[in-house]
mmCIF file of C-alpha atoms and ligand atoms in Angstrom:
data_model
loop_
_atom_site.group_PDB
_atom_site.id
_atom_site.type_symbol
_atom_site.label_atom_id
_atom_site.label_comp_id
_atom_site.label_asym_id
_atom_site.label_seq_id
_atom_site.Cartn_x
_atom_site.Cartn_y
_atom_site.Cartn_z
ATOM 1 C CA UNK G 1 0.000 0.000 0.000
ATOM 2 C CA UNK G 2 1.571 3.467 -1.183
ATOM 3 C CA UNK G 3 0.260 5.683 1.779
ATOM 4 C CA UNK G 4 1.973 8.877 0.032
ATOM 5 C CA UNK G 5 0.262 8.621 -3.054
ATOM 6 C CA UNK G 6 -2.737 8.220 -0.877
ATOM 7 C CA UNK G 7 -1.139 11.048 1.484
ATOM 8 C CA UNK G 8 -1.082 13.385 -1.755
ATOM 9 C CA UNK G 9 -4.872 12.438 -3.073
ATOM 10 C CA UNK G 10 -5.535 13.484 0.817
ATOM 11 C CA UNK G 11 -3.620 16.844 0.560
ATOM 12 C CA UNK G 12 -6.573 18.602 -0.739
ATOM 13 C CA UNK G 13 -10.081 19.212 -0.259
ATOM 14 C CA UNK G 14 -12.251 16.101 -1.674
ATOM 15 C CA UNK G 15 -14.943 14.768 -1.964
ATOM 16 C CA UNK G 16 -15.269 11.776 -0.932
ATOM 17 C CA UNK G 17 -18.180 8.337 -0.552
ATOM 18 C CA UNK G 18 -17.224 5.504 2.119
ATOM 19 C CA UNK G 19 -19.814 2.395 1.064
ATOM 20 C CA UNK G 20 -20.129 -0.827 2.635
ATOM 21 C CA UNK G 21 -21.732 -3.878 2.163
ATOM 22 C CA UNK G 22 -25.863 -4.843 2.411
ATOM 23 C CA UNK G 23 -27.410 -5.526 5.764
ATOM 24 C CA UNK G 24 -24.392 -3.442 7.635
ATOM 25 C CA UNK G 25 -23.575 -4.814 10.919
ATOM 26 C CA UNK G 26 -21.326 -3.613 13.593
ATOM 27 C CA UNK G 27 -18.073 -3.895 11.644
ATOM 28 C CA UNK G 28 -19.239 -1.996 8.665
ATOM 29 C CA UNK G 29 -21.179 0.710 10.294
ATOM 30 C CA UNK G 30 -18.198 1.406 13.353
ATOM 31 C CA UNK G 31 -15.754 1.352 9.857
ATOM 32 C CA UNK G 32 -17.387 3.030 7.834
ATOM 33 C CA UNK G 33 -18.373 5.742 10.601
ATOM 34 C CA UNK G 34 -15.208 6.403 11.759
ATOM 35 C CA UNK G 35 -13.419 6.634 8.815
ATOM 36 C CA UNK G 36 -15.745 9.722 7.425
ATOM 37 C CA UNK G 37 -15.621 11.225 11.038
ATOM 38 C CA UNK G 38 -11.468 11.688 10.656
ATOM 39 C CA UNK G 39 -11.695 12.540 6.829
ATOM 40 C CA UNK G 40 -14.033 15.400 7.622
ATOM 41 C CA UNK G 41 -12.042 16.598 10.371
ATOM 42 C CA UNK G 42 -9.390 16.734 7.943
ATOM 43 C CA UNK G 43 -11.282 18.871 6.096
ATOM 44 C CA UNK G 44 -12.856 16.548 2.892
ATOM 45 C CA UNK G 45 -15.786 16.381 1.958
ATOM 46 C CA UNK G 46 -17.893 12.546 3.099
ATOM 47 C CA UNK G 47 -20.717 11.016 2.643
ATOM 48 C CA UNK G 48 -21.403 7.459 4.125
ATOM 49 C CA UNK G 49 -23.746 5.752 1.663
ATOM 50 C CA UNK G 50 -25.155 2.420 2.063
ATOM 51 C CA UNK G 51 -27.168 -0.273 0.548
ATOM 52 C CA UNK G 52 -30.042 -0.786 2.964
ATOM 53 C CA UNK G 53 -30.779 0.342 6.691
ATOM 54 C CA UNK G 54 -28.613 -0.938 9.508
ATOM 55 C CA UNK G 55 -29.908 -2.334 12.860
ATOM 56 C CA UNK G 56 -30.816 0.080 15.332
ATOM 57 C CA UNK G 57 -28.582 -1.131 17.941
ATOM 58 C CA UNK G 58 -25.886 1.053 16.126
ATOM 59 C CA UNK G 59 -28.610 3.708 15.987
ATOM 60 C CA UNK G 60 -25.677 6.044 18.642
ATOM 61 C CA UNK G 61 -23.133 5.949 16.305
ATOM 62 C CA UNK G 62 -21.679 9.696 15.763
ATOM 63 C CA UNK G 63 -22.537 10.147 12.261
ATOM 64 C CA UNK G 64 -25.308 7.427 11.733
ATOM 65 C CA UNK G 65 -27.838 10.224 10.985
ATOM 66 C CA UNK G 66 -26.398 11.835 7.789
ATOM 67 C CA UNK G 67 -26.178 7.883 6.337
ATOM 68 C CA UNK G 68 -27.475 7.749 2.757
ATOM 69 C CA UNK G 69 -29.373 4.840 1.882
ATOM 70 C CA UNK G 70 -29.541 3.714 -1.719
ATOM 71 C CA UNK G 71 -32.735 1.456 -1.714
ATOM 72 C CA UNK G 72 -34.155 4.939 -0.638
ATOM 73 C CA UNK G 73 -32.281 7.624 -1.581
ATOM 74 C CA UNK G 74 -31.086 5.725 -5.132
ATOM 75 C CA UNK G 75 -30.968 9.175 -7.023
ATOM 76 C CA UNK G 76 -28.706 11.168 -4.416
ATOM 77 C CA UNK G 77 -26.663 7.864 -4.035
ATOM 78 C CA UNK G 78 -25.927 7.624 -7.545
ATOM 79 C CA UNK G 79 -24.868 11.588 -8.296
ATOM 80 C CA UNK G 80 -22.975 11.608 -4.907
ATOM 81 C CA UNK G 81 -20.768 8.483 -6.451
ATOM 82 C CA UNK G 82 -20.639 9.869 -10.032
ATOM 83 C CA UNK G 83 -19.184 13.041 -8.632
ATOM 84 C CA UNK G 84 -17.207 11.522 -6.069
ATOM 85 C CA UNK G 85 -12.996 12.222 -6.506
ATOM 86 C CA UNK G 86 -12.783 8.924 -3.618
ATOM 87 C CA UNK G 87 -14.661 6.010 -3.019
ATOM 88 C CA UNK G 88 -13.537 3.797 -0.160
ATOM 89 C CA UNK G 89 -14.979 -0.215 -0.216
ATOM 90 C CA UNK G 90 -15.492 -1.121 3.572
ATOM 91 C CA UNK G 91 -15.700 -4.516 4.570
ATOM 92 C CA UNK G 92 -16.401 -5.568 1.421
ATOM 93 C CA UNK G 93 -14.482 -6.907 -1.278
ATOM 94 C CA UNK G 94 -16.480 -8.018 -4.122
ATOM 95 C CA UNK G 95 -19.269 -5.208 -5.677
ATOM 96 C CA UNK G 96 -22.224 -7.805 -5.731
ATOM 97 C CA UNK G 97 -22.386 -7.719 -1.353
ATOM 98 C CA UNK G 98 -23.403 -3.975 -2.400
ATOM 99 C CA UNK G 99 -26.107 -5.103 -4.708
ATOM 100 C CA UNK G 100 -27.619 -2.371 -7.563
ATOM 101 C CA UNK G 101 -24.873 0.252 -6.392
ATOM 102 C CA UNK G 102 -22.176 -1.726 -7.238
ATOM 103 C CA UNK G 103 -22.544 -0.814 -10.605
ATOM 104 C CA UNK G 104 -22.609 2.856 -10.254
ATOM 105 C CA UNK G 105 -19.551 2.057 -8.029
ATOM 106 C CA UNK G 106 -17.424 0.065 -11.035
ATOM 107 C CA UNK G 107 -18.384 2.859 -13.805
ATOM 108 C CA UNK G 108 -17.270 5.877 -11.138
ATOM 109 C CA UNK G 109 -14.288 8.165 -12.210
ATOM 110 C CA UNK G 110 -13.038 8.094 -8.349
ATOM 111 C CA UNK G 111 -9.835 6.455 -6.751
ATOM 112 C CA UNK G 112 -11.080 3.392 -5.606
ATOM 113 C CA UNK G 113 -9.969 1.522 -2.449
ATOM 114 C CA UNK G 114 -10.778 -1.353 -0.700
ATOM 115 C CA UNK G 115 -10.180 -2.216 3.432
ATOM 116 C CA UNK G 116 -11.742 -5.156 3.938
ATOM 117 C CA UNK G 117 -11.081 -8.378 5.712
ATOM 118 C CA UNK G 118 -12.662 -11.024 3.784
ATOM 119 C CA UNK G 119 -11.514 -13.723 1.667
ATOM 120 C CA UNK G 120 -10.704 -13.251 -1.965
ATOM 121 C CA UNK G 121 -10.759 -9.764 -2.967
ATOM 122 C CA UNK G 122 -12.023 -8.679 -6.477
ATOM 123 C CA UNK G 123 -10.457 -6.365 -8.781
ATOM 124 C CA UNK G 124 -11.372 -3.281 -9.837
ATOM 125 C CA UNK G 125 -9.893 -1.377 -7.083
ATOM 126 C CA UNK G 126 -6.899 1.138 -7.496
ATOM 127 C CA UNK G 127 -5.770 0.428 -4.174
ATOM 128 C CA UNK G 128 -6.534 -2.845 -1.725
ATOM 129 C CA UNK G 129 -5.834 -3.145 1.763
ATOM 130 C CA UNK G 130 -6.951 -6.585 1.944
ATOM 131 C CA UNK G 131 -5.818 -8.669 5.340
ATOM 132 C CA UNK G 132 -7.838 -11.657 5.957
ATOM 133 C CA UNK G 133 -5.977 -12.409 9.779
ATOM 134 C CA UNK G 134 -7.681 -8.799 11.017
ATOM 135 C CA UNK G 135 -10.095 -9.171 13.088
ATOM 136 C CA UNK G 136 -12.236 -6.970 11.433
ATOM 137 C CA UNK G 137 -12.442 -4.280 8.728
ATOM 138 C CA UNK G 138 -12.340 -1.793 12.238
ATOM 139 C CA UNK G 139 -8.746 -2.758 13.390
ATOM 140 C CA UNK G 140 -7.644 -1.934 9.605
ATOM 141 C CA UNK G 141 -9.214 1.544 9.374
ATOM 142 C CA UNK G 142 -7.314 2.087 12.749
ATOM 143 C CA UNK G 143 -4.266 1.149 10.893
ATOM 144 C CA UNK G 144 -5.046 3.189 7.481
ATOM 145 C CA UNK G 145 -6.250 6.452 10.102
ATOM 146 C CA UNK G 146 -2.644 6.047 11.820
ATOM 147 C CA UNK G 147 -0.444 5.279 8.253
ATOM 148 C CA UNK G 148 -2.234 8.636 6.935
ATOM 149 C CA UNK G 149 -1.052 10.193 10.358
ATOM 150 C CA UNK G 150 -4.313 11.603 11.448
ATOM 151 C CA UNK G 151 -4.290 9.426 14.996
ATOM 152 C CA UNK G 152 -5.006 13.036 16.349
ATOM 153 C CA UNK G 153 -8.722 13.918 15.135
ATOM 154 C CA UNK G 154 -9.161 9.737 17.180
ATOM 155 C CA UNK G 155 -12.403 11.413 18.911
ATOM 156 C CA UNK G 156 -14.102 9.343 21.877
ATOM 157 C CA UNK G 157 -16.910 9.340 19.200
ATOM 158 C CA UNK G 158 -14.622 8.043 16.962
ATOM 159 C CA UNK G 159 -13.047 5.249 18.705
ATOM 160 C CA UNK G 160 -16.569 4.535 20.140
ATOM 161 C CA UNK G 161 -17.398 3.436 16.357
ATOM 162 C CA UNK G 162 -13.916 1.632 15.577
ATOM 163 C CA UNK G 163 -14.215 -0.449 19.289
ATOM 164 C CA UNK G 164 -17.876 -1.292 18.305
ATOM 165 C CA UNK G 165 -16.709 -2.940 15.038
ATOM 166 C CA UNK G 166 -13.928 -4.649 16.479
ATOM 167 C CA UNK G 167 -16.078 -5.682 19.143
ATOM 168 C CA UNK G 168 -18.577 -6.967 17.221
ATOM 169 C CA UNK G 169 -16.311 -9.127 14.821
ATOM 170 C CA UNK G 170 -14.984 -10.740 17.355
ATOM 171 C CA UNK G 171 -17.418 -11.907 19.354
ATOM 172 C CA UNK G 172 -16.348 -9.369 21.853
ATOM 173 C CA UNK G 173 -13.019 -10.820 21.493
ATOM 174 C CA UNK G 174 -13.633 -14.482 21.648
ATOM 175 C CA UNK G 175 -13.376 -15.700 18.090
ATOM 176 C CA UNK G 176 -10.452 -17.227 17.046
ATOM 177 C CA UNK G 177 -9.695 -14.260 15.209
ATOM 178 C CA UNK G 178 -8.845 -12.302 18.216
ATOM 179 C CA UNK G 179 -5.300 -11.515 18.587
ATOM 180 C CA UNK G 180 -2.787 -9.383 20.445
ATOM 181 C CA UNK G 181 -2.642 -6.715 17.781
ATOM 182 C CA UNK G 182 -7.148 -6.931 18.274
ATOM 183 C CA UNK G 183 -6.352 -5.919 21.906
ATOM 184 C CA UNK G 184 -3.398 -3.369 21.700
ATOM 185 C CA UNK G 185 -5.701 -2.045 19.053
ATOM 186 C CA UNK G 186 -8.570 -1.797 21.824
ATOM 187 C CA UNK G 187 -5.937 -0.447 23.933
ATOM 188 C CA UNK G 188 -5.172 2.559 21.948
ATOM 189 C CA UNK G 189 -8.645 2.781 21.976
ATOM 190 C CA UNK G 190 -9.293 3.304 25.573
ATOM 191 C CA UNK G 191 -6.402 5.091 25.912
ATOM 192 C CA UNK G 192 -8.145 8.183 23.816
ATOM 193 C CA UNK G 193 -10.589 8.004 26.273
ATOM 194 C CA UNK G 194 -12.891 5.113 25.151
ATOM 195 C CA UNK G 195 -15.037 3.323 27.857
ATOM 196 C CA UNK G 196 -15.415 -0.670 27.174
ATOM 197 C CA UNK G 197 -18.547 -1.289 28.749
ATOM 198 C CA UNK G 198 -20.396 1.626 27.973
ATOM 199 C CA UNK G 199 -19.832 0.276 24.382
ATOM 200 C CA UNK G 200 -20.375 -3.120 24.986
ATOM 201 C CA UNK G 201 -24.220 -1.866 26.656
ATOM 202 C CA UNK G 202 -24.967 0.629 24.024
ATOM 203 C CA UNK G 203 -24.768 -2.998 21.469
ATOM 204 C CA UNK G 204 -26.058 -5.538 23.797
ATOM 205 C CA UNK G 205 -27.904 -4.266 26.299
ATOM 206 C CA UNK G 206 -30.263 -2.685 24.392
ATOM 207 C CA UNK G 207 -32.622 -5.444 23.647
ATOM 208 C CA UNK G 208 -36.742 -5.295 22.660
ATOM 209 C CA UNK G 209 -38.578 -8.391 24.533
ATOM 210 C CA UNK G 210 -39.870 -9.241 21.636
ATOM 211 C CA UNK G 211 -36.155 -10.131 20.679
ATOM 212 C CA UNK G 212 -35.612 -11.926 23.456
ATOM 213 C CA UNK G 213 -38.892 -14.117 22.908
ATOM 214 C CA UNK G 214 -38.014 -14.550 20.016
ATOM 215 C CA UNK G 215 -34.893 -16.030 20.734
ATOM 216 C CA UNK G 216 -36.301 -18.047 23.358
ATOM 217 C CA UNK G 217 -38.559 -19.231 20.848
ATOM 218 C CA UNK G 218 -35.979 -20.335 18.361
ATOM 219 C CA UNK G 219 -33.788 -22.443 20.760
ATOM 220 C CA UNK G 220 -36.539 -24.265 22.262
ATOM 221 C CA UNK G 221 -38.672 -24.869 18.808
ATOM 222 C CA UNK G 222 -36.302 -24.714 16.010
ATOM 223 C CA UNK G 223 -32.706 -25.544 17.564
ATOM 224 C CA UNK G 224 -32.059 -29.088 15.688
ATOM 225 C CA UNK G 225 -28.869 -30.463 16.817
ATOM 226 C CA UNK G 226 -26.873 -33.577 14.313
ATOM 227 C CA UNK G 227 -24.940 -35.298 16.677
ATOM 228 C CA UNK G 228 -22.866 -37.490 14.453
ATOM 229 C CA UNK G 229 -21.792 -34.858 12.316
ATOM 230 C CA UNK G 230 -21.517 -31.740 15.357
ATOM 231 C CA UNK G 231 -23.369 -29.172 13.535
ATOM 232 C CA UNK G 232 -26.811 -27.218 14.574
ATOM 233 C CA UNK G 233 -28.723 -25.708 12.782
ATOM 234 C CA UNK G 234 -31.865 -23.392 13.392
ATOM 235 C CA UNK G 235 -34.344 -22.367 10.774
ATOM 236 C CA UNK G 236 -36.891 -19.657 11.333
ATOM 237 C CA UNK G 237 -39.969 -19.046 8.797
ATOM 238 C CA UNK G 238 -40.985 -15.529 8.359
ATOM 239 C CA UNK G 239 -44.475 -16.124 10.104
ATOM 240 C CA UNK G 240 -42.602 -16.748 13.250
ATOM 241 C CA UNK G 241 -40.295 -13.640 12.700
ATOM 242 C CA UNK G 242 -43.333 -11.880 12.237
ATOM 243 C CA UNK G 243 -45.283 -13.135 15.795
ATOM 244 C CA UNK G 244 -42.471 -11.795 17.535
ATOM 245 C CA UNK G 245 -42.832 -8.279 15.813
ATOM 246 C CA UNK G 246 -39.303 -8.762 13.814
ATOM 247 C CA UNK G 247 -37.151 -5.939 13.529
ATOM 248 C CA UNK G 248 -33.954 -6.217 11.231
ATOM 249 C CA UNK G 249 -31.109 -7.200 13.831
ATOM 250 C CA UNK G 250 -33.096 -9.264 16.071
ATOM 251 C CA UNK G 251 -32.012 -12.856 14.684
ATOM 252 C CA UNK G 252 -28.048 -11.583 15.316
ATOM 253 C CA UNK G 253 -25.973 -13.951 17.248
ATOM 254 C CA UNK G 254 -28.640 -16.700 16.935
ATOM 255 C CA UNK G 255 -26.501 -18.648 15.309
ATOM 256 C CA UNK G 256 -23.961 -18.326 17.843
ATOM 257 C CA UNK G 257 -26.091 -20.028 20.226
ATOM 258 C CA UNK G 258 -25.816 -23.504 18.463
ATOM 259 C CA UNK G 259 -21.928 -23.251 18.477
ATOM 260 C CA UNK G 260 -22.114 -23.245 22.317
ATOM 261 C CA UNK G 261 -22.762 -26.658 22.460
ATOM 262 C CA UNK G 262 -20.450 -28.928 23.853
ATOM 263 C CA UNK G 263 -18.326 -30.322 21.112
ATOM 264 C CA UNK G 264 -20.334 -28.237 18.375
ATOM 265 C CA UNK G 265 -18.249 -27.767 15.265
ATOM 266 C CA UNK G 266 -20.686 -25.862 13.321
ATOM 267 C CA UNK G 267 -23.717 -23.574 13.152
ATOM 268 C CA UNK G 268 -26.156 -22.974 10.595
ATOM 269 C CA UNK G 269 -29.142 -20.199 11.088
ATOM 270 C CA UNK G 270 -31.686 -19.814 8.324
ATOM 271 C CA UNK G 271 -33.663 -16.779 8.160
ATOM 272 C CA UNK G 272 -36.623 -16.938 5.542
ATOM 273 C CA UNK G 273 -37.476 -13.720 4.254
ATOM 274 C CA UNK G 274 -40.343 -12.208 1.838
ATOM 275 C CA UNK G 275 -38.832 -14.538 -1.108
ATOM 276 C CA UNK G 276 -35.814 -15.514 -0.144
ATOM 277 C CA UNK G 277 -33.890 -17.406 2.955
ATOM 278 C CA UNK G 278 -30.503 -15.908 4.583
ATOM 279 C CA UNK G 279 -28.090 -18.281 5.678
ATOM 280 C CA UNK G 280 -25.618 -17.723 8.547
ATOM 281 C CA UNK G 281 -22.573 -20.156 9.109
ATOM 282 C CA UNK G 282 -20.663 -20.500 11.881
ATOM 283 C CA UNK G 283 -17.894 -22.776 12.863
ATOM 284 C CA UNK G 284 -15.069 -23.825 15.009
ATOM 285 C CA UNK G 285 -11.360 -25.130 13.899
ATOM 286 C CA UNK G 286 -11.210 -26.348 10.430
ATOM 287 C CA UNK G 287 -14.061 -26.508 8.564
ATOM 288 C CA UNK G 288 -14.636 -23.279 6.638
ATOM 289 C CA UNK G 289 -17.697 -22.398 6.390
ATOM 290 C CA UNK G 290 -16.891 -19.296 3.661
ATOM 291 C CA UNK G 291 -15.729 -22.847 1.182
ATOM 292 C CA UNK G 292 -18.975 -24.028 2.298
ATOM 293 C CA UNK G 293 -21.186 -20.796 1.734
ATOM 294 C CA UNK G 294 -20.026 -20.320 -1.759
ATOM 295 C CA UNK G 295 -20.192 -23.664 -3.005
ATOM 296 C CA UNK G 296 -23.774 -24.468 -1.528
ATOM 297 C CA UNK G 297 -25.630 -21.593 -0.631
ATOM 298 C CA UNK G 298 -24.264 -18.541 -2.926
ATOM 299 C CA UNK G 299 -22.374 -16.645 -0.574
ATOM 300 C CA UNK G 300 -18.931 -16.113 1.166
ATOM 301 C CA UNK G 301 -17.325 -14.818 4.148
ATOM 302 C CA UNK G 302 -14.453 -15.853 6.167
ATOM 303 C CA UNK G 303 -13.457 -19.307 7.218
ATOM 304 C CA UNK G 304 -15.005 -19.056 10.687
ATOM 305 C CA UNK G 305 -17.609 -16.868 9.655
ATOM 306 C CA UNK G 306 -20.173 -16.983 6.331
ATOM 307 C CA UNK G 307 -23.306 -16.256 4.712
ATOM 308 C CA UNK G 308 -25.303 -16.379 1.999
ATOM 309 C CA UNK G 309 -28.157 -16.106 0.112
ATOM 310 C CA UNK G 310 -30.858 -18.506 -1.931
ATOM 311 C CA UNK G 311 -34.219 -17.579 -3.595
ATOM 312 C CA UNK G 312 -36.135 -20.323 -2.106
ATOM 313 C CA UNK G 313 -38.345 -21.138 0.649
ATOM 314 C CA UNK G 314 -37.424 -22.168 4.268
ATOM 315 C CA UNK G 315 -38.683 -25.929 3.938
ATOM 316 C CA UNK G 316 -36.315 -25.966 0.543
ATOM 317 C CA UNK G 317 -33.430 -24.706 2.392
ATOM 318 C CA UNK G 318 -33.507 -26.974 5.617
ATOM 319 C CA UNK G 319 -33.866 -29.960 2.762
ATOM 320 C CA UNK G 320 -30.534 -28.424 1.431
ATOM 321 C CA UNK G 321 -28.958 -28.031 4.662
ATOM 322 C CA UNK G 322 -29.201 -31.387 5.989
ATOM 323 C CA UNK G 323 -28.083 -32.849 2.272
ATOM 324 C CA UNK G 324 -24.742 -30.918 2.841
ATOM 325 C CA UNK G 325 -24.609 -31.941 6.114
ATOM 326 C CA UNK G 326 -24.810 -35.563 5.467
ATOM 327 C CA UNK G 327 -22.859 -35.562 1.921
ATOM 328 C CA UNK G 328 -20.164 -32.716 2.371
ATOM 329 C CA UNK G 329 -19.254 -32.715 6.309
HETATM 330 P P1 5GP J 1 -23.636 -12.980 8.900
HETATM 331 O O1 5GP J 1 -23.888 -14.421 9.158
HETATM 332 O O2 5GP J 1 -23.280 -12.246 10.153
HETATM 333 O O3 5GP J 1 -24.722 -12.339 8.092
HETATM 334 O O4 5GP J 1 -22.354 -12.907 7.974
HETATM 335 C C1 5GP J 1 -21.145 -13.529 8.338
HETATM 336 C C2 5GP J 1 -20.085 -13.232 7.321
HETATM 337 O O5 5GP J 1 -20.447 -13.727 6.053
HETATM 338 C C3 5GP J 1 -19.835 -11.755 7.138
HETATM 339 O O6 5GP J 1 -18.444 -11.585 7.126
HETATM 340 C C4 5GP J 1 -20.415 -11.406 5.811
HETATM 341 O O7 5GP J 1 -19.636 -10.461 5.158
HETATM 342 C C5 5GP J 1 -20.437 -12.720 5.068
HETATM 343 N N1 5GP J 1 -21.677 -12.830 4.311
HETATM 344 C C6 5GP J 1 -22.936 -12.821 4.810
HETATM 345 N N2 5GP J 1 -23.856 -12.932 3.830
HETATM 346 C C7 5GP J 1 -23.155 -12.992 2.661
HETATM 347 C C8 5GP J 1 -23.536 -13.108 1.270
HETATM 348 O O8 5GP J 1 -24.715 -13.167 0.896
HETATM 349 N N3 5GP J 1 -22.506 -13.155 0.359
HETATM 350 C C9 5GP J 1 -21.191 -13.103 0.745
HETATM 351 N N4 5GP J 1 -20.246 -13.150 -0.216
HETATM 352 N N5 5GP J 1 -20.806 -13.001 2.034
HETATM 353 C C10 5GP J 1 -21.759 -12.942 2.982
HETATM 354 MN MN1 MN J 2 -16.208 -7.309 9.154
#
C-alpha cells in the first residue's frame, strides 16, 4: 500500500463516498463511521452511503444520521458516487455484497480503495488493503487512520465506532480471530478516552422483549442439533419472525447459540425472508464455512464466519442443509 500517493490524493479538499456492504452490521457501520468522522475533520468532503438500513442497535453511532441509503435515496446515491474524486470499499471486497450500487460504483471516475477483511478480494480497485488475519475491517481503518497520520482527530466518538466494530467481529473478542494486535488495538482505543462497557451496553444491552422471545422461541422450537456430524442448525420461517414483531437485527448472534454446544463444530441459522432465505454459518477449527457458503448456498465470508443467500423457501433450504450436512461434512 503506497500511503503517500494516498497522502497526496488526501492533501486537498475532496470529496469523498465511504460504502459498505448490504445488511451493515457492527463492523461496517463502526468502519465506515469512523473513517468519514477523521476525513471530515481533515477537512474533505464525506458522505457514508449504504445499501439498505442498519440495525438500530448502532442507531448512537456519531454520524449514523447523515447515512445515505440507496434502496431509498437511489438518485442522491448515484450523483454523490458519479461526482465523487474517492470512493472507499469497507468490509467488502467483491461489488455484488453492495447489490444495484455496485454498478454505479465500477463505472465511477473516483480512486477506488478497498479495506476489507474477507476472503478473496475482487479487482477493480486502485488500491486494496486486503488482510484476511484482522479481526475486522475496524482494526484496519485504525491502521489506514494512523499510516495517513491523522491518529489526532481519534475522537471518543470516533473510537466509540472503531471499538464497536472490532467488538462486534470478534465476538467481543472471543473468536479465534482475536489476537494481540485486536487488543493493543482496543488499547489505543481506551487510551483516547474510550469506555469498554459503555460500548459493549450501548450494542447488547439494548434489547426489545420481543427479541428476546423470540430467541427463546428459536432455541426451544427450532434448535435441531446432528450429533454425528456436530453441527446445529436453526431455521426460522418468516411467520414466526413476524409473531415476535421482527425488527432487522433481532435474529443476530442466533446462530452463535448452536456453536455453544459442547463439542459443536458448526452452526447454521436460516432466516426466511419475503422470497428468499438468509443463511448464517458458523464454525469452530477447520471446517470453513466461507468454502462451504459459496459452493452451496451462494455466498462467502471468512473461514469461521459466512453467509449467503438462496431464492427459495425455508422448507427448501432446511432440505438443502441437511443434504450438505450428510454428503459434504
Ligand atoms: P452474517 O452471518 O453475520 O450475516 O455474515 C457472516 C459473514 O459472512 C460476514 O463476514 C459477511 O460479510 C459474510 N456474508 C454474509 N452474507 C453474505 C452473502 O450473501 N454473500 C457473501 N459473499 N458473504 C456474505
Ligand atoms: Mn467485518
Amino acid at each position: 500500500m503506497n500511503y503517500s500517493e494516498i497522502k497526496s490524493q488526501l492533501s486537498s479538499k475532496r470529496e469523498i463516498v465511504i460504502t459498505t456492504h448490504k445488511s451493515p452490521d457492527g463492523d461496517a457501520m463502526g468502519s465506515s463511521l469512523a473513517l468519514a468522522q477523521v476525513l471530515k475533520d481533515a477537512g474533505h468532503n464525506v458522505n457514508v452511503m449504504v445499501p439498505d438500513v442498519f440495525p438500530k442497535f448502532l442507531n448512537w453511532m456519531e454520524g449514523c444520521d447523515q447515512v445515505i441509503y440507496f434502496d431509498q435515496q437511489e438518485d442522491e446515491c448515484s450523483i454523490g458516487i458519479q461526482k465523487a474524486e474517492m470512493i472507499f470499499s469497507l468490509d467488502y471486497n467483491q461489488l455484488d455484497r453492495v447489490g444495484p450500487m455496485g454498478k454505479i460504483i465500477e463505472s465511477a471516475e473516483a480512486i477506488k480503495i478497498m479495506i476489507d477483511h474477507h476472503l478473496f478480494p475482487d479487482k477493480g480497485f486502485d488500491y486494496v488493503i486486503s488482510d484476511t488475519s484482522a479481526s475486522s475491517c475496524a482494526e484496519l481503518v485504525f491502521d489506514f487512520i494512523s499510516n495517513l497520520g491523522f491518529e489526532s482527530f481519534l475522537k471518543q466518538s470516533t473510537c466509540e465506532s472503531l471499538y464497536a466494530g472490532i467488538m462486534t467481529d470478534t465476538g467481543s473478542f472471543r473468536f479465534s480471530s482475536t489476537g494481540a494486535k485486536t487488543h493493543r488495538i482496543a488499547a489505543e482505543l481506551i487510551d483516547r478516552g474510550l469506555i469498554p462497557n459503555v460500548v459493549h451496553e450501548k450494542i447488547y444491552d439494548t434489547n426489545s422483549i420481543n427479541k428476546l422471545r423470540l430467541t427463546g422461541f428459536a432455541l426451544e422450537n427450532k434448535l435441531e442439533y446432528f450429533e454425528e456430524k456436530k453441527v446445529a442448525v436453526i431455521g426460522l420461517e418468516l411467520s414466526s419472525k413476524n409473531r415476535f414483531g421482527y425488527q432487522k437485527g433481532d435474529t443476530e448472534g442466533l446462530v452463535n447459540y448452536g456453536l455453544t454446544i459442547d463439542g459443536c463444530r458448526m452452526a447454521i441459522f436460516l432466516s426466511e425472508e419475503l422470497n428468499c432465505v438468509k443463511f448464517s454459518l458458523r464454525s469452530k477449527g477447520e471446517i470453513d464455512v466461507n468454502l462451504v457458503a459459496r459452493k452451496f448456498f451462494n455466498g462467502g465470508g471468512h473461514k469461521n464466519a459466512a453467509g449467503g443467500k438462496l431464492d427459495i423457501n425455508l422448507k427448501s433450504a432446511l432440505e438443502l442443509v441437511k443434504k450438505v450436512i450428510q454428503d459434504e461434512l
